[in-house]
Amino acid sequence: PPTYSLMLSQYEGVATQTVRLADIIVGFIDPNAPDEIAAPINPKLAEAAAEIENEVEEEAEEGEGASEEEETLETGPDPEEAARRFDSLSKTFVQVQKGMAEKGADDPKVMKLRKKLADEFMELKLSPKMFDMLITQIRRSLTDIRNVEKQVMLLCVRDSGMPRKDFISTFPSNETNLSWLDKHIRAKRKHSAHLAKLREEIEAQQKKLMGVEELTHLSIAGIKEINR
């Protein structure tokens, strides 16, 4: 959802003319378009094509310095089609948010809406600028995750005496599982009592990770996978 929020907020700038449509998308993708299959190359045709290409290049070199008025103007995506698609994306996004708040992300109807939202998003050909913005957003989430994980490790390993290998082997995939700490406390090892004393601080960090998952509607593992 933060991805969609960013896209939609950027598109709002198109109406106020503070953002160019071409800075968000450069076109549309037809999911039903057949994949292009390269035709077998005929040697004679290839040779003829090469000769034509050379002639075109020579003419282009001779024409350098021609009037700028002859340059082809760059065109962007159809504004009306973009408006239709972003309107649909916005409505589906609202439905997803409402469904997740009421029924949770794993509800069958919500999952169907999420797929619809993803499909609509995938039909937009992002501009390099928009793509970079989305990647930056995901990397910020990953940075937040790593900072919190580091704090949890310091509390468990440095301050409580948990063996580092135990932490590394058990914490991944349990980042937001509050019962993970209980298991180590119940183990009654040398560091268990220290972990119990720091329970509140450790769980506070885990809840920060839960907040990241709620904000992105992605698991911690999912966010890490996207960044690979």
Coordinates of C-alpha atoms in Angstrom, one line a residue:
P1 CA 0.0 0.0 0.0
P2 CA 2.7 2.7 0.5
T3 CA 3.7 2.0 -3.1
Y4 CA 0.1 2.7 -4.2
S5 CA -0.2 5.7 -1.9
L6 CA 3.0 7.2 -3.4
M7 CA 1.8 6.6 -6.9
L8 CA -1.6 8.1 -6.3
S9 CA -0.3 11.1 -4.4
Q10 CA 2.1 11.8 -7.3
Y11 CA -0.8 11.6 -9.8
E12 CA -2.7 14.2 -7.8
G13 CA 0.0 16.6 -8.8
V14 CA -0.9 16.1 -12.5
A15 CA -4.2 17.8 -11.9
T16 CA -2.6 20.8 -10.3
Q17 CA 0.2 20.8 -12.9
T18 CA 2.9 20.4 -10.3
V19 CA 3.9 17.0 -11.6
R20 CA 4.2 15.8 -15.3
L21 CA 2.3 12.7 -16.2
A22 CA 5.4 11.5 -18.0
D23 CA 7.3 11.7 -14.7
I24 CA 5.0 9.0 -13.3
I25 CA 4.3 6.7 -16.2
V26 CA 5.5 6.5 -19.8
G27 CA 2.8 4.2 -21.2
F28 CA 0.7 1.2 -20.6
I29 CA 1.2 -2.5 -20.7
D30 CA -1.3 -4.8 -22.4
P31 CA -1.3 -8.1 -20.4
N32 CA -3.0 -9.9 -23.2
A33 CA -0.5 -8.9 -25.9
P34 CA 1.3 -11.9 -27.4
D35 CA 5.0 -12.3 -26.8
E36 CA 7.0 -11.2 -29.8
I37 CA 8.9 -14.1 -31.4
A38 CA 11.9 -13.2 -33.5
A39 CA 11.5 -14.4 -37.1
P40 CA 14.4 -16.5 -38.6
I41 CA 17.0 -14.2 -40.1
N42 CA 17.4 -14.4 -43.9
P43 CA 21.1 -13.7 -44.7
K44 CA 20.3 -11.7 -47.8
L45 CA 17.7 -9.6 -46.1
A46 CA 20.0 -9.0 -43.2
E47 CA 22.7 -7.8 -45.6
A48 CA 20.3 -5.5 -47.4
A49 CA 19.0 -4.1 -44.1
A50 CA 22.6 -3.4 -43.0
E51 CA 23.2 -1.4 -46.2
I52 CA 20.1 0.6 -45.7
E53 CA 21.0 1.3 -42.1
N54 CA 24.4 2.5 -43.2
E55 CA 22.9 4.8 -45.7
V56 CA 20.5 6.2 -43.1
E57 CA 23.3 6.8 -40.7
E58 CA 25.3 8.7 -43.4
E59 CA 22.3 10.9 -44.2
A60 CA 21.8 11.5 -40.5
E61 CA 25.4 12.7 -40.2
E62 CA 25.0 15.0 -43.2
G63 CA 21.8 16.4 -41.7
E64 CA 23.4 17.3 -38.3
G65 CA 22.9 21.0 -37.5
A66 CA 19.5 21.1 -39.2
S67 CA 16.7 23.2 -37.7
E68 CA 15.5 22.2 -34.3
E69 CA 12.0 22.6 -35.6
E70 CA 12.4 19.4 -37.6
E71 CA 13.1 17.4 -34.4
T72 CA 10.3 15.0 -33.4
L73 CA 8.4 16.1 -30.4
E74 CA 8.4 13.7 -27.5
T75 CA 4.9 12.4 -26.7
G76 CA 3.7 11.0 -23.4
P77 CA 0.9 8.6 -22.4
D78 CA -2.7 9.4 -23.3
P79 CA -3.9 11.7 -20.4
E80 CA -7.6 10.5 -20.7
E81 CA -6.5 6.8 -20.5
A82 CA -4.2 7.6 -17.6
A83 CA -7.1 9.3 -15.8
R84 CA -9.3 6.3 -16.2
R85 CA -6.7 3.9 -15.0
F86 CA -5.6 5.9 -12.0
D87 CA -9.3 6.4 -11.0
S88 CA -9.8 2.6 -11.1
L89 CA -6.5 2.1 -9.2
S90 CA -7.6 4.6 -6.5
K91 CA -11.0 3.0 -6.0
T92 CA -9.6 -0.5 -5.8
F93 CA -6.9 0.8 -3.3
V94 CA -9.7 2.2 -1.1
Q95 CA -11.5 -1.1 -1.2
V96 CA -8.3 -3.0 -0.3
Q97 CA -7.6 -0.7 2.7
K98 CA -11.2 -1.0 4.0
G99 CA -11.2 -4.8 3.5
M100 CA -7.9 -5.3 5.3
A101 CA -9.0 -3.1 8.2
E102 CA -12.2 -5.1 8.6
K103 CA -11.3 -8.6 7.6
G104 CA -7.5 -8.8 7.5
A105 CA -5.0 -9.4 4.6
D106 CA -5.7 -13.1 4.3
D107 CA -9.4 -12.9 3.8
P108 CA -10.3 -14.5 0.4
K109 CA -12.2 -11.4 -0.8
V110 CA -9.5 -9.1 0.3
M111 CA -6.9 -11.3 -1.4
K112 CA -8.9 -11.1 -4.6
L113 CA -9.0 -7.3 -4.4
R114 CA -5.3 -7.2 -3.7
K115 CA -4.6 -9.2 -6.8
K116 CA -6.8 -6.8 -8.8
L117 CA -4.9 -3.9 -7.4
A118 CA -1.6 -5.5 -8.3
D119 CA -2.8 -6.3 -11.8
E120 CA -3.9 -2.7 -12.4
F121 CA -0.6 -1.5 -11.1
M122 CA 1.4 -3.9 -13.4
E123 CA -0.3 -2.5 -16.4
L124 CA 1.3 0.9 -15.8
K125 CA 4.7 1.4 -17.4
L126 CA 6.6 3.4 -14.8
S127 CA 8.9 6.2 -15.6
P128 CA 12.5 5.8 -14.4
K129 CA 12.0 8.6 -12.0
M130 CA 8.9 7.0 -10.5
F131 CA 10.6 3.6 -10.3
D132 CA 13.5 5.1 -8.4
M133 CA 11.1 6.7 -5.9
L134 CA 9.4 3.4 -5.2
I135 CA 12.7 1.6 -4.8
T136 CA 13.9 4.3 -2.4
Q137 CA 10.8 3.9 -0.3
I138 CA 11.3 0.1 0.0
R139 CA 15.0 0.6 0.9
R140 CA 14.0 3.0 3.7
S141 CA 11.7 0.3 5.1
L142 CA 14.6 -2.1 4.9
T143 CA 16.9 0.4 6.7
D144 CA 14.3 0.7 9.5
I145 CA 14.1 -3.0 9.8
R146 CA 17.9 -3.5 10.0
N147 CA 18.2 -0.7 12.7
V148 CA 15.5 -2.4 14.9
E149 CA 17.0 -5.8 14.4
K150 CA 20.3 -4.5 15.5
Q151 CA 18.8 -3.1 18.7
V152 CA 17.1 -6.4 19.4
M153 CA 20.4 -8.2 19.0
L154 CA 22.2 -5.8 21.3
L155 CA 19.6 -6.3 24.0
C156 CA 19.7 -10.1 23.7
V157 CA 23.4 -10.8 23.0
R158 CA 25.3 -7.9 24.5
D159 CA 23.0 -7.0 27.4
S160 CA 21.5 -10.4 28.3
G161 CA 24.4 -12.8 27.3
M162 CA 22.5 -14.8 24.8
P163 CA 24.9 -16.7 22.5
R164 CA 25.1 -14.9 19.2
K165 CA 24.6 -18.1 17.2
D166 CA 21.4 -18.8 19.1
F167 CA 20.1 -15.3 18.2
I168 CA 21.0 -15.6 14.6
S169 CA 19.5 -19.1 14.2
T170 CA 16.2 -18.3 15.9
F171 CA 15.3 -14.6 15.5
P172 CA 14.9 -14.6 11.6
S173 CA 11.3 -15.4 10.7
N174 CA 10.3 -14.6 14.3
E175 CA 10.9 -10.9 14.1
T176 CA 7.3 -10.1 15.0
N177 CA 6.5 -13.2 17.0
L178 CA 6.3 -12.1 20.7
S179 CA 6.3 -15.7 21.9
W180 CA 9.8 -16.1 20.5
L181 CA 11.2 -14.4 23.6
D182 CA 9.1 -16.5 26.0
K183 CA 10.7 -19.7 24.6
H184 CA 14.2 -18.4 25.5
I185 CA 13.1 -17.2 28.9
R186 CA 11.5 -20.6 29.7
A187 CA 14.7 -22.4 28.6
K188 CA 16.2 -21.4 32.0
R189 CA 19.7 -20.9 30.7
K190 CA 22.2 -18.4 32.2
H191 CA 20.9 -15.6 30.1
S192 CA 17.2 -16.4 30.5
A193 CA 16.8 -14.2 33.7
H194 CA 18.5 -11.3 32.0
L195 CA 16.1 -11.6 29.0
A196 CA 13.1 -11.6 31.4
K197 CA 14.3 -8.3 32.8
L198 CA 14.6 -6.8 29.4
R199 CA 11.4 -8.2 28.0
E200 CA 9.6 -4.9 27.8
E201 CA 12.4 -3.3 25.8
I202 CA 12.8 -6.2 23.5
E203 CA 9.1 -6.5 22.8
A204 CA 9.0 -2.8 22.2
Q205 CA 11.5 -3.2 19.3
Q206 CA 9.5 -6.2 17.9
K207 CA 6.4 -4.0 17.9
K208 CA 8.2 -1.5 15.8
L209 CA 8.7 -4.3 13.3
M210 CA 5.1 -5.1 13.5
G211 CA 4.4 -1.5 12.7
V212 CA 6.5 -1.8 9.5
E213 CA 4.5 -4.9 8.5
E214 CA 1.2 -3.1 9.1
L215 CA 2.3 0.0 7.1
T216 CA 3.6 -2.0 4.1
H217 CA 1.2 -5.0 4.4
L218 CA 4.3 -7.1 3.7
S219 CA 6.1 -9.5 6.0
I220 CA 9.6 -8.6 7.1
A221 CA 10.8 -11.5 5.0
G222 CA 8.9 -10.2 2.0
I223 CA 10.4 -6.7 2.3
K224 CA 13.9 -8.3 2.4
E225 CA 13.1 -10.5 -0.6
I226 CA 12.0 -7.5 -2.7
N227 CA 15.4 -5.8 -2.0
R228 CA 17.4 -8.8 -3.3

